[in-house]
Coordinates of C-alpha atoms in Angstrom, one line a residue:
Chain M
M1 CA -0.1 0.2 -0.1
M2 CA 2.7 2.4 0.8
L3 CA 4.6 1.4 -2.2
R4 CA 1.4 2.7 -4.3
E5 CA 0.8 6.0 -2.6
E6 CA 4.8 6.9 -2.7
T7 CA 4.5 5.9 -6.5
T8 CA 1.1 7.9 -7.2
L9 CA 3.0 11.1 -5.5
D10 CA 5.8 10.6 -7.8
I11 CA 3.6 10.9 -11.1
D12 CA 1.8 13.6 -9.6
T13 CA 5.1 15.7 -8.8
A14 CA 6.1 14.5 -12.3
V15 CA 3.1 15.7 -14.2
A16 CA 3.5 19.1 -12.0
K17 CA 7.0 19.2 -13.5
L18 CA 6.4 18.4 -16.5
D19 CA 3.2 20.7 -17.1
A20 CA 5.6 23.3 -15.7
W21 CA 8.2 22.4 -19.1
L22 CA 6.0 22.4 -21.1
E23 CA 4.8 25.8 -20.5
T24 CA 8.4 26.9 -21.6
M25 CA 7.8 25.4 -24.7
R26 CA 5.2 27.5 -26.0
S27 CA 5.9 29.9 -28.8
P28 CA 3.5 32.2 -30.3
D29 CA 1.9 29.3 -32.8
G30 CA 2.0 26.5 -30.0
Y31 CA 4.6 23.8 -28.5
A32 CA 7.8 24.4 -30.0
G33 CA 11.7 23.1 -29.9
P34 CA 14.3 21.0 -31.6
V35 CA 13.7 17.4 -32.3
S36 CA 15.6 14.3 -32.3
H37 CA 14.4 11.0 -33.8
W38 CA 15.9 7.9 -35.4
W39 CA 15.3 8.8 -38.9
Q40 CA 16.7 12.4 -38.9
Q41 CA 16.7 15.4 -36.7
S42 CA 15.4 18.5 -36.4
L43 CA 17.9 20.3 -34.7
M44 CA 17.4 24.2 -36.9
Y45 CA 13.5 24.5 -37.2
T46 CA 12.8 25.1 -33.3
G47 CA 9.2 26.5 -33.9
A48 CA 6.0 25.1 -33.5
G49 CA 5.2 22.0 -34.4
L50 CA 1.6 20.8 -34.9
D51 CA 2.2 17.4 -35.2
W52 CA 1.8 14.1 -33.0
R53 CA 2.6 16.3 -29.8
Y54 CA -0.7 17.6 -30.0
E55 CA -2.2 13.9 -29.4
G56 CA -0.7 13.4 -26.3
I57 CA -0.6 17.3 -25.0
I58 CA -4.5 17.6 -25.3
V59 CA -5.4 14.2 -24.0
G60 CA -3.2 14.5 -21.3
Y61 CA -4.7 18.1 -20.2
L62 CA -7.9 16.1 -20.5
Q63 CA -7.3 13.6 -18.1
L64 CA -6.3 16.3 -16.0
W65 CA -9.2 18.1 -16.1
E66 CA -11.2 14.8 -15.6
R67 CA -9.4 13.4 -13.1
T68 CA -9.0 17.1 -10.6
S69 CA -12.0 19.2 -11.9
D70 CA -9.7 21.9 -12.0
M71 CA -11.0 23.7 -14.9
G72 CA -7.3 25.3 -15.3
W73 CA -6.5 22.0 -17.2
L74 CA -9.4 22.5 -19.5
I75 CA -7.8 26.0 -20.3
K76 CA -4.4 24.3 -21.3
A77 CA -6.2 22.0 -23.4
R78 CA -8.5 24.3 -25.4
R79 CA -5.4 26.4 -25.9
A80 CA -3.9 23.6 -27.6
G81 CA -6.7 23.0 -29.7
D82 CA -6.8 26.6 -30.7
D83 CA -3.1 26.2 -31.5
L84 CA -4.7 23.6 -34.4
L85 CA -7.3 25.8 -35.2
S86 CA -5.1 29.0 -36.0
G87 CA -2.5 27.0 -37.6
Q88 CA -5.0 25.1 -40.1
L89 CA -4.0 25.9 -43.7
E90 CA -6.8 27.0 -46.8
D91 CA -5.6 23.4 -47.7
C92 CA -6.9 22.1 -44.5
H93 CA -3.2 20.9 -43.5
F94 CA -1.2 22.0 -40.2
A95 CA 1.3 24.0 -40.3
A96 CA 4.7 22.3 -39.8
S97 CA 3.5 18.8 -38.9
A98 CA 6.3 17.1 -39.9
F99 CA 8.0 16.8 -36.8
E100 CA 11.6 15.6 -37.5
L101 CA 11.4 16.5 -41.4
N102 CA 9.7 20.3 -40.7
P103 CA 9.1 22.5 -42.0
A104 CA 6.9 20.9 -43.8
T105 CA 3.4 20.0 -43.9
A106 CA 1.1 16.9 -44.5
G107 CA 3.0 15.0 -42.1
T108 CA 2.2 12.0 -40.9
P109 CA 0.6 10.0 -38.8
H110 CA 1.3 13.4 -37.3
E111 CA -1.9 15.3 -38.7
A112 CA -4.3 12.2 -37.9
A113 CA -2.6 12.5 -34.2
G114 CA -3.5 16.1 -33.9
D115 CA -7.3 15.2 -35.0
V116 CA -7.2 13.0 -32.1
G117 CA -6.5 15.5 -30.3
L118 CA -8.8 17.9 -31.4
L119 CA -11.7 15.1 -31.6
R120 CA -11.3 13.7 -27.7
L121 CA -11.3 17.8 -27.1
A122 CA -14.9 17.9 -29.1
L123 CA -16.1 15.1 -27.2
A124 CA -15.0 16.3 -23.9
L125 CA -16.5 19.7 -24.5
R126 CA -19.6 18.5 -25.5
K127 CA -20.1 16.2 -22.8
A128 CA -19.5 19.1 -20.5
G129 CA -22.1 20.9 -22.2
Q130 CA -20.1 23.6 -23.8
A131 CA -21.5 24.8 -26.4
D132 CA -17.9 25.7 -28.9
W133 CA -17.2 22.1 -29.1
E134 CA -18.0 21.9 -32.8
K135 CA -15.4 23.8 -33.8
Y136 CA -12.2 21.4 -32.8
A137 CA -14.3 18.9 -34.5
R138 CA -15.3 20.6 -37.9
C139 CA -11.3 21.3 -38.0
A140 CA -10.5 17.6 -37.4
E141 CA -13.2 16.7 -40.0
R142 CA -11.7 18.9 -42.4
N143 CA -8.2 17.3 -42.0
L144 CA -9.2 14.1 -42.2
Q145 CA -12.2 14.6 -45.4
S146 CA -9.6 16.8 -47.1
F147 CA -6.0 15.0 -46.4
Y148 CA -6.7 11.4 -45.5
I149 CA -9.7 10.7 -47.4
A150 CA -9.3 12.4 -50.7
E151 CA -5.4 12.4 -50.9
L152 CA -4.4 9.0 -48.7
W153 CA -7.4 6.8 -49.6
D154 CA -6.1 4.1 -51.9
T155 CA -9.5 2.9 -53.4
A156 CA -8.0 -0.1 -55.1
V157 CA -6.1 -1.0 -51.7
R158 CA -8.7 -0.3 -49.4
A159 CA -6.3 1.1 -47.2
F160 CA -4.5 4.2 -46.3
R161 CA -1.2 5.4 -48.0
D162 CA 1.7 7.1 -46.6
S163 CA 2.2 9.4 -49.5
P164 CA -0.4 10.6 -51.9
R165 CA 2.0 9.7 -55.2
T166 CA 3.3 6.3 -53.6
P167 CA 1.5 3.1 -53.0
S168 CA 2.9 2.6 -49.9
F169 CA 1.5 1.5 -46.3
V170 CA 2.5 1.9 -42.7
P171 CA 0.8 0.3 -40.3
N172 CA 1.0 2.5 -37.1
K173 CA 0.5 5.8 -38.9
A174 CA -2.7 4.2 -40.6
A175 CA -3.5 3.1 -37.0
T176 CA -3.3 6.6 -35.8
A177 CA -5.7 7.4 -39.0
C178 CA -8.2 4.6 -37.6
E179 CA -8.2 6.4 -34.1
A180 CA -9.2 9.4 -35.7
L181 CA -11.8 8.3 -37.8
F182 CA -13.3 5.9 -34.9
L183 CA -14.1 9.0 -32.5
L184 CA -15.0 11.0 -35.9
A185 CA -17.5 8.4 -36.1
E186 CA -18.5 8.9 -32.6
V187 CA -19.1 12.6 -32.8
T188 CA -21.1 12.5 -35.9
G189 CA -23.0 9.5 -35.3
D190 CA -22.1 8.3 -38.6
P191 CA -20.6 4.5 -38.3
L192 CA -19.4 4.9 -42.5
W193 CA -16.2 6.2 -41.3
V194 CA -15.4 3.3 -39.5
E195 CA -17.5 0.9 -41.8
R196 CA -15.8 2.1 -45.0
Y197 CA -12.3 3.1 -43.8
V198 CA -11.0 1.6 -40.8
I199 CA -11.9 -2.1 -41.0
P200 CA -10.4 -2.5 -44.2
T201 CA -7.4 -0.8 -43.2
L202 CA -7.1 -2.6 -39.6
D203 CA -7.5 -5.8 -42.3
R204 CA -4.6 -4.4 -44.0
I205 CA -2.5 -4.1 -40.4
L206 CA -3.3 -7.8 -40.1
E207 CA -1.7 -8.8 -43.3
H208 CA 1.5 -7.2 -42.0
Q209 CA 1.7 -9.0 -38.8
V210 CA 4.3 -11.9 -38.5
C211 CA 2.7 -15.3 -37.7
G212 CA 4.8 -17.9 -36.5
E213 CA 6.3 -19.7 -33.4
G214 CA 9.6 -17.7 -33.2
R215 CA 10.8 -14.8 -31.5
L216 CA 9.2 -12.8 -34.3
D217 CA 5.9 -13.6 -33.6
G218 CA 3.4 -11.0 -33.4
A219 CA 5.7 -8.5 -34.8
I220 CA 4.2 -6.0 -37.4
A221 CA 6.2 -5.2 -40.5
Q222 CA 6.8 -1.6 -39.8
N223 CA 5.7 -0.8 -43.9
S224 CA 5.3 -1.9 -47.3
F225 CA 5.6 -0.4 -51.0
G226 CA 3.1 -2.2 -53.1
G227 CA 3.0 -6.0 -52.3
R228 CA 6.7 -5.4 -51.1
K229 CA 7.1 -5.7 -47.3
I230 CA 9.7 -4.1 -45.3
E231 CA 10.5 -6.5 -42.7
K232 CA 11.9 -4.4 -39.9
Y233 CA 10.1 -4.2 -36.3
F234 CA 10.0 -1.3 -34.1
P235 CA 8.6 -2.2 -30.9
F236 CA 7.3 1.3 -30.2
Y237 CA 5.5 1.8 -33.2
I238 CA 4.0 -1.9 -33.2
A239 CA 2.8 -0.8 -29.6
R240 CA 1.0 2.2 -31.1
C241 CA -0.8 -0.1 -33.9
I242 CA -2.7 -1.5 -30.7
P243 CA -5.3 1.2 -29.8
A244 CA -7.0 0.9 -33.1
L245 CA -7.1 -2.9 -33.4
L246 CA -8.7 -2.9 -29.9
H247 CA -10.9 -0.3 -30.7
G248 CA -11.8 -2.8 -33.8
F249 CA -12.7 -5.6 -31.5
N250 CA -15.0 -3.7 -29.7
W251 CA -16.7 -2.4 -32.5
A252 CA -16.7 -5.1 -35.0
N253 CA -16.8 -7.8 -32.6
N254 CA -13.8 -9.5 -34.6
E255 CA -11.6 -11.3 -32.7
E256 CA -8.8 -11.3 -34.9
Y257 CA -7.9 -7.8 -33.9
A258 CA -8.1 -8.5 -30.2
D259 CA -5.4 -11.3 -30.9
C260 CA -3.2 -9.3 -33.2
A261 CA -3.3 -6.9 -30.8
L262 CA -1.9 -9.3 -27.6
R263 CA 0.2 -10.8 -30.1
A264 CA 1.7 -7.3 -30.9
M265 CA 2.2 -6.5 -27.3
Q266 CA 3.7 -10.3 -26.4
F267 CA 6.2 -9.6 -29.2
V268 CA 7.5 -6.2 -27.6
V269 CA 7.7 -7.5 -24.3
R270 CA 9.7 -10.5 -25.6
W271 CA 12.5 -8.4 -26.9
S272 CA 12.3 -6.1 -23.8
Y273 CA 15.7 -5.8 -21.8
E274 CA 16.0 -5.8 -17.8
D275 CA 16.3 -1.6 -17.9
G276 CA 12.9 -1.7 -19.1
S277 CA 13.9 -0.3 -22.7
F278 CA 13.4 -2.3 -25.9
P279 CA 15.6 -2.4 -28.9
I280 CA 14.9 0.6 -31.1
V281 CA 14.6 -2.0 -34.0
V282 CA 14.6 -5.9 -34.6
Y283 CA 15.1 -7.2 -37.9
E284 CA 13.8 -10.1 -39.8
N285 CA 17.3 -11.9 -39.2
Q286 CA 16.5 -11.1 -35.7
R287 CA 19.2 -8.7 -34.9
V288 CA 19.0 -5.2 -33.1
N289 CA 19.9 -2.3 -33.4
R290 CA 19.3 -1.2 -29.4
Y291 CA 20.0 2.1 -29.7
P292 CA 18.5 4.9 -28.9
G293 CA 16.5 3.6 -26.0
W294 CA 13.6 5.7 -26.0
I295 CA 12.4 7.2 -22.5
A296 CA 9.8 10.0 -22.8
A297 CA 8.1 7.8 -25.8
L298 CA 7.8 4.9 -23.4
G299 CA 4.9 6.8 -22.0
D300 CA 2.9 5.1 -25.6
V301 CA 4.0 1.8 -24.5
L302 CA 2.9 2.0 -21.1
R303 CA -0.2 3.2 -21.8
V304 CA -0.9 0.8 -24.7
A305 CA 0.0 -2.0 -22.3
N306 CA -2.8 -0.6 -20.0
E307 CA -5.0 -0.7 -22.5
L308 CA -4.8 -4.0 -23.1
R309 CA -4.9 -5.5 -19.6
P310 CA -9.2 -6.0 -19.8
F311 CA -7.8 -7.9 -22.5
G312 CA -6.2 -10.5 -20.6
F313 CA -2.7 -9.4 -21.5
E314 CA -0.5 -9.3 -18.2
A315 CA 3.2 -8.4 -18.0
D316 CA 5.4 -6.5 -15.4
F317 CA 6.4 -2.9 -16.9
S318 CA 7.5 -1.6 -13.3
S319 CA 11.0 -1.6 -14.9
T320 CA 10.1 0.9 -18.2
E321 CA 7.9 2.8 -16.0
N322 CA 10.7 3.4 -13.5
R323 CA 13.1 4.3 -16.8
L324 CA 10.2 6.8 -17.7
L325 CA 10.4 8.6 -14.5
A326 CA 14.1 8.3 -13.6
G327 CA 14.5 10.2 -17.2
Q328 CA 13.1 13.1 -16.1
D329 CA 15.2 16.1 -15.4
I330 CA 14.8 18.8 -12.9
S331 CA 13.5 21.1 -15.7
G332 CA 10.5 19.2 -15.9
G333 CA 11.5 17.6 -19.5
I334 CA 11.9 14.3 -19.9
Q335 CA 15.2 13.1 -21.6
T336 CA 14.9 11.6 -25.2
S337 CA 17.1 8.4 -24.9
T338 CA 20.2 6.7 -24.0
G339 CA 22.9 5.5 -26.6
F340 CA 22.0 8.1 -29.6
A341 CA 25.6 7.8 -30.1
A342 CA 25.8 4.1 -30.7
Q343 CA 23.2 4.4 -33.4
V344 CA 25.9 3.7 -36.0
S345 CA 28.8 1.7 -34.0
G346 CA 26.4 -0.3 -31.6
Q347 CA 28.8 0.8 -29.2
P348 CA 27.7 3.0 -26.0
Q349 CA 29.9 5.9 -25.4
P350 CA 30.4 7.0 -21.6
L351 CA 28.5 10.4 -22.1
P352 CA 24.9 10.7 -23.1
D353 CA 24.6 12.3 -26.8
L354 CA 23.0 15.2 -27.2
R355 CA 20.3 14.2 -28.7
D356 CA 19.5 12.0 -25.7
V357 CA 19.7 14.5 -23.3
L358 CA 17.3 16.5 -25.7
H359 CA 13.6 17.3 -23.7
V360 CA 11.6 17.5 -27.1
A361 CA 7.8 17.9 -27.1
G362 CA 6.9 15.4 -29.3
W363 CA 8.5 12.8 -27.3
C364 CA 7.6 14.3 -24.0
D365 CA 4.0 14.3 -24.8
K366 CA 3.7 10.5 -24.7
A367 CA 5.0 10.6 -21.1
F368 CA 2.4 13.3 -20.1
R369 CA -0.4 11.5 -21.5
Y370 CA 0.3 8.3 -19.8
L371 CA 1.3 10.2 -16.6
T372 CA -1.7 12.3 -16.7
S373 CA -4.2 9.0 -17.1
R374 CA -2.5 8.2 -13.3
A375 CA -2.5 11.7 -11.8
G376 CA -4.6 13.3 -9.1
P377 CA -6.9 14.0 -7.7
E378 CA -4.4 16.8 -6.3
L379 CA -1.5 17.8 -7.8
P380 CA 1.6 19.8 -6.3
G381 CA 3.1 22.8 -7.6
G382 CA 5.7 22.8 -10.3
Q383 CA 8.3 24.3 -11.7
S384 CA 10.8 24.0 -14.4
S385 CA 14.3 24.9 -12.8
P386 CA 17.5 25.2 -15.0
F387 CA 19.0 22.1 -16.3
E388 CA 22.7 21.4 -17.1
A389 CA 24.5 18.3 -18.4
T390 CA 27.6 17.0 -20.2
C391 CA 27.4 15.3 -23.0
S392 CA 28.9 14.2 -26.4
F393 CA 28.1 15.3 -29.6
R394 CA 29.9 13.8 -32.9
G395 CA 33.0 13.1 -30.5
Q396 CA 33.3 16.5 -29.0
M397 CA 32.2 16.8 -26.1
L398 CA 29.9 19.7 -24.7
H399 CA 27.6 21.2 -22.3
V400 CA 24.1 21.9 -22.5
V401 CA 21.9 24.4 -20.2
E402 CA 18.4 24.7 -20.7
T403 CA 16.4 27.2 -18.9
P404 CA 12.7 28.3 -18.7
E405 CA 14.0 31.0 -21.3
A406 CA 16.6 28.8 -23.7
L407 CA 18.5 26.1 -24.5
L408 CA 22.6 26.6 -24.8
V409 CA 25.1 24.0 -26.3
S410 CA 28.6 25.2 -25.6
H411 CA 32.1 23.8 -25.1
Q412 CA 34.5 26.2 -23.3
K413 CA 34.1 29.3 -24.3
K414 CA 32.4 28.4 -27.7
V415 CA 29.0 28.4 -28.3
Y416 CA 27.7 25.7 -30.9
Y417 CA 23.7 26.5 -30.5
C418 CA 21.8 28.8 -28.7
W419 CA 17.9 29.0 -29.1
H420 CA 15.8 31.3 -27.6
K421 CA 12.4 29.6 -26.6
G422 CA 9.9 31.1 -28.8
E423 CA 11.8 31.6 -31.9
P424 CA 11.5 29.6 -35.1
W425 CA 15.2 29.0 -35.7
P426 CA 18.4 29.3 -33.2
R427 CA 20.3 32.1 -32.9
I428 CA 23.6 30.1 -33.1
A429 CA 23.9 27.0 -34.9
S430 CA 27.5 25.7 -35.8
P431 CA 27.5 23.2 -38.8
E432 CA 28.1 20.1 -36.2
L433 CA 24.3 21.0 -35.3
W434 CA 23.0 21.1 -38.7
L435 CA 22.8 17.6 -38.8
H436 CA 19.1 16.0 -40.0
Chain Q
M1 CA 3.6 31.2 -41.9
I2 CA 6.6 28.7 -41.7
G3 CA 6.2 24.9 -42.3
T4 CA 3.3 25.5 -45.6
L5 CA 4.5 23.3 -48.2
P6 CA 3.2 19.6 -48.4
M7 CA 5.4 16.9 -47.8
I8 CA 5.3 15.2 -51.8
A9 CA 6.4 18.6 -52.9
R10 CA 9.5 19.3 -50.9
A11 CA 12.9 19.4 -52.6
P12 CA 15.6 17.1 -52.5
L13 CA 17.5 17.0 -48.9
D14 CA 20.4 18.5 -50.4
Y15 CA 18.8 22.0 -51.1
R16 CA 16.5 21.4 -47.8
Y17 CA 20.1 21.2 -45.6
A18 CA 21.7 23.9 -47.4
F19 CA 18.3 26.6 -46.7
D20 CA 18.4 25.3 -43.1
A21 CA 21.7 25.6 -42.6
A22 CA 21.6 29.3 -44.3
M23 CA 19.3 30.3 -41.4
S24 CA 21.8 30.0 -39.3
V25 CA 22.7 33.5 -40.8
L26 CA 19.5 34.5 -41.9
A27 CA 17.3 34.2 -38.7
G28 CA 16.3 36.7 -36.3
K29 CA 17.0 39.5 -39.0
S30 CA 14.0 41.1 -40.8
A31 CA 13.1 40.3 -44.2
P32 CA 16.2 39.3 -46.1
L33 CA 16.5 39.9 -49.6
V34 CA 16.4 36.6 -51.4
L35 CA 16.9 35.5 -55.2
C36 CA 16.3 32.0 -56.4
N37 CA 16.9 30.9 -60.0
V38 CA 15.1 27.7 -59.5
R39 CA 11.1 27.8 -59.2
E40 CA 11.3 24.2 -58.0
L41 CA 13.0 25.5 -54.7
M42 CA 10.7 28.7 -54.3
G43 CA 8.5 26.9 -52.0
E44 CA 11.3 25.6 -49.9
I45 CA 12.5 29.0 -49.2
R46 CA 8.9 30.7 -48.6
Q47 CA 7.8 27.8 -46.0
R48 CA 11.5 29.2 -44.0
I49 CA 11.1 32.8 -45.0
P50 CA 7.7 33.8 -45.4
V51 CA 8.8 37.8 -45.9
W52 CA 11.0 38.7 -48.2
A53 CA 12.5 42.3 -48.4
E54 CA 10.8 44.0 -51.3
S55 CA 12.8 46.8 -51.4
R56 CA 16.4 47.3 -52.7
S57 CA 18.1 47.2 -49.6
A58 CA 18.2 44.6 -47.1
P59 CA 20.1 43.6 -43.7
A60 CA 20.8 40.1 -45.1
A61 CA 20.6 37.9 -48.3
L62 CA 20.1 34.7 -49.8
W63 CA 21.1 33.8 -53.3
V64 CA 20.0 30.4 -54.4
E65 CA 21.5 28.8 -57.7
P66 CA 23.7 31.8 -59.8
L67 CA 23.3 31.4 -63.3
A68 CA 26.4 31.2 -66.1
D69 CA 24.5 33.9 -67.8
T70 CA 23.2 36.2 -65.3
W71 CA 25.6 35.8 -62.5
R72 CA 27.7 39.0 -62.7
D73 CA 24.6 41.6 -62.7
E74 CA 23.2 39.5 -59.5
L75 CA 26.3 39.7 -57.6
E76 CA 26.1 43.3 -58.6
S77 CA 22.8 43.9 -57.4
F78 CA 23.8 42.1 -54.4
T79 CA 26.7 44.5 -53.9
N80 CA 24.5 47.5 -54.1
A81 CA 21.6 46.5 -51.6
L82 CA 23.4 45.2 -48.9
P83 CA 24.4 47.1 -46.2
E84 CA 28.3 47.2 -44.8
G85 CA 28.5 43.6 -42.5
A86 CA 25.5 42.2 -44.1
P87 CA 25.5 38.6 -44.7
L88 CA 25.1 37.1 -47.9
A89 CA 24.4 33.1 -48.1
I90 CA 24.8 31.6 -51.4
V91 CA 23.4 28.1 -52.3
A92 CA 24.7 26.3 -55.6
S93 CA 24.6 23.4 -57.2
R94 CA 27.7 21.6 -58.4
T95 CA 28.3 18.7 -61.1
L96 CA 27.6 16.3 -58.8
A97 CA 24.0 17.3 -58.3
Y98 CA 23.3 15.9 -62.0
L99 CA 23.0 12.5 -60.0
L100 CA 19.7 13.9 -58.5
P101 CA 16.8 12.6 -60.5
E102 CA 14.2 15.8 -59.4
R103 CA 16.8 18.3 -61.0
H104 CA 16.7 16.9 -64.4
S105 CA 13.7 18.9 -65.3
W106 CA 15.0 22.5 -63.8
E107 CA 15.9 25.2 -66.1
G108 CA 18.7 27.6 -66.7
R109 CA 22.8 26.9 -66.7
P110 CA 23.8 26.6 -63.2
L111 CA 27.0 28.7 -62.6
G112 CA 27.9 25.4 -60.6
F113 CA 27.8 23.1 -63.7
Q114 CA 30.4 25.0 -65.8
P115 CA 33.9 24.2 -65.4
G116 CA 35.8 26.5 -62.8
G117 CA 32.4 28.2 -62.3
I118 CA 32.4 28.2 -58.6
G119 CA 35.7 29.3 -58.3
Q120 CA 35.2 32.2 -60.5
L121 CA 32.5 33.1 -58.4
E122 CA 34.4 32.8 -55.3
R123 CA 37.1 35.2 -57.2
T124 CA 34.7 37.5 -58.0
L125 CA 33.0 37.9 -54.6
G126 CA 36.0 39.2 -53.3
S127 CA 36.6 42.0 -55.8
A128 CA 33.0 42.5 -55.1
G129 CA 33.6 43.7 -51.7
F130 CA 32.7 40.5 -50.3
T131 CA 34.6 38.3 -47.7
I132 CA 33.6 34.8 -47.8
E133 CA 33.6 33.8 -44.0
A134 CA 33.2 29.9 -44.5
S135 CA 32.0 27.5 -47.4
Y136 CA 30.6 24.2 -47.1
G137 CA 30.2 21.0 -49.3
I138 CA 26.3 19.6 -48.7
H139 CA 25.7 15.8 -49.7
S140 CA 29.3 15.0 -49.8
V141 CA 31.0 12.1 -52.2
L142 CA 31.8 10.1 -49.0
A143 CA 28.3 10.4 -48.0
I144 CA 27.2 9.3 -51.3
G145 CA 29.4 6.3 -51.2
L146 CA 28.1 5.6 -47.6
N147 CA 24.6 5.4 -48.9
I148 CA 25.3 3.1 -52.1
L149 CA 27.2 0.4 -49.8
S150 CA 23.9 0.9 -47.5
R151 CA 21.8 -0.1 -50.1
L152 CA 23.7 -2.6 -51.2
M153 CA 23.7 -4.3 -47.8
D154 CA 19.9 -3.9 -47.9
R155 CA 20.0 -5.5 -50.6
G156 CA 22.3 -8.5 -49.8
G157 CA 20.3 -9.2 -46.6
R158 CA 22.0 -7.3 -44.2
P159 CA 19.1 -4.3 -43.6
D160 CA 20.7 -3.9 -40.1
I161 CA 24.0 -3.1 -41.5
G162 CA 22.7 -1.2 -43.9
D163 CA 20.7 0.9 -41.6
R164 CA 24.1 1.9 -39.8
L165 CA 25.8 3.0 -42.8
H166 CA 22.9 5.4 -43.8
F167 CA 23.4 7.0 -40.6
A168 CA 27.4 7.4 -41.0
A169 CA 26.4 8.6 -44.2
R170 CA 24.4 11.1 -42.7
L171 CA 26.9 12.2 -40.0
R172 CA 29.1 13.1 -43.1
Y173 CA 26.3 15.0 -45.6
C174 CA 28.5 18.6 -44.9
T175 CA 31.9 18.7 -45.4
T176 CA 34.2 21.5 -45.6
G177 CA 37.9 21.8 -46.8
P178 CA 39.1 20.4 -50.5
L179 CA 36.5 17.5 -50.0
A180 CA 33.8 20.5 -50.3
R181 CA 33.8 20.8 -53.9
C182 CA 33.1 17.0 -54.0
S183 CA 29.2 17.2 -53.1
T184 CA 26.3 18.0 -54.7
V185 CA 25.6 21.5 -53.4
S186 CA 27.8 24.2 -52.0
L187 CA 27.0 26.7 -49.5
F188 CA 28.9 29.8 -49.2
F189 CA 28.7 32.3 -46.1
A190 CA 30.1 35.8 -47.5
R191 CA 29.9 39.3 -45.6
K192 CA 29.7 42.7 -46.9
E193 CA 33.2 44.1 -46.1
L194 CA 33.2 47.3 -43.8
N195 CA 34.5 50.3 -45.9
D196 CA 37.3 51.3 -43.7
A197 CA 38.0 54.5 -45.9

């Protein structure tokens, strides 16, 4: 009993600090900051990103409102929804919605993830009897209709493409679109969104799952081009396929979806490490790249594990939760990963990589969403304090300082990077930091 | 507004990388002067620099793809427009950019495709009152080689090694020194000299 109370207190404190840090990441157009990611970095564009960070931020604040009855959280959820409303372009896309590929618009799964946030906000406001819920629902519907249905829906294949011009399918991204369409069906009361688009897409996800007796059983291939599957298995992205499959099971009572979801999570657990981390990718030949090992993003894995428990899923995720909480710094931000410097060599370095210690809004939102689902009913006050760390980047030792106002990377007297929070570009960025 | 170009309309990474890097000297200043000779790259620039200087004077400038037929006149216009101490970022394709399928349909005769063209630009910048403070090669030949190896490993059934080679290539995407000439795109940072007189 004592352990449970202490854990709850830890989570309340973590949420309060994370909220304080998120406040420091506000720019005039929304939540901003550099991005580190497996595929690419966005260290140069540092302005608002209307991408999947809005999924976790909006849902997180809604959960806090629900769990504490404090209207202040609803105001923050609305403010995030308003960012998306203001940033919706004439073509119905969201500005700078491509996360690590910013600046660009029409990012996937990012726009659908933003739609999930908007639709959850609309539903919560409607339930509370607040009159202006419809504007958030309309914003999401415009995006889903104009982009996902009009541009990405492949009539022949009956699934969402990843790009309008290329026959391509990415299960986790399509799953996010399905989540948005489930919510749209709930908002509009029209089951057509699910029957016409979601169910065929979920069937396509099933086709990407590995079925067999080996260690790969349950894995879901990362993507496919036409009929050619790319047999790379990313535990984090596999976890993100699961909520849509569970929705599908509840909707259609098709046990294949629940079975697919359970086996997918069993795959994730099978490949976990003792420290609560997961390989970033498992290949078909069963070799792995362990690095970078996500920290803040683990919030999504923990959330999905909890969603699966009513379906009979059992596993101990305490080491993963400990890893997540231990990744929170005094700033309130949660570190991105460990071992980024080993991405190429596979050999961990004594110092963390700069990309590891960055606090990224589009990763921290995942931690925020999970932690807020367990926080309350009262939260302590939180604040974001200056954070310092010694790290390395491309063989160079660096000193990082993040304050509520700025992010500074230096070594001795040379400043390599200086970003004043709220600005769309760093004021100083040496060539080493141009890395994409 | 920043970030308005759809993903499918994006330019090759070579140019996006160069434009992001150019922001390290252009950001924080009021509307810079922009001269871009490639229609296909305008969207990438607009989504980074939504407001361009309308007058013939500006605190900074971006010059994209100097052309063999017009570059001298354009350089003179920068000389006249920029105040002393103002930065000028220049993005110019080199012959290796022929490898980029996207640019095969682009119009114009890039100066960087002419033998000695970039060298001529470097020398003339000095006589036009600019000091070249830094030059970089974007998408280096080393990165190209590593990416070829990456694809070979991928096709050979070792995507695990292929991915590592791909990331190794990314770390070597931008280079300086003599090897910078062996790249698809050059990026120069020049500055209008102070007139001590």
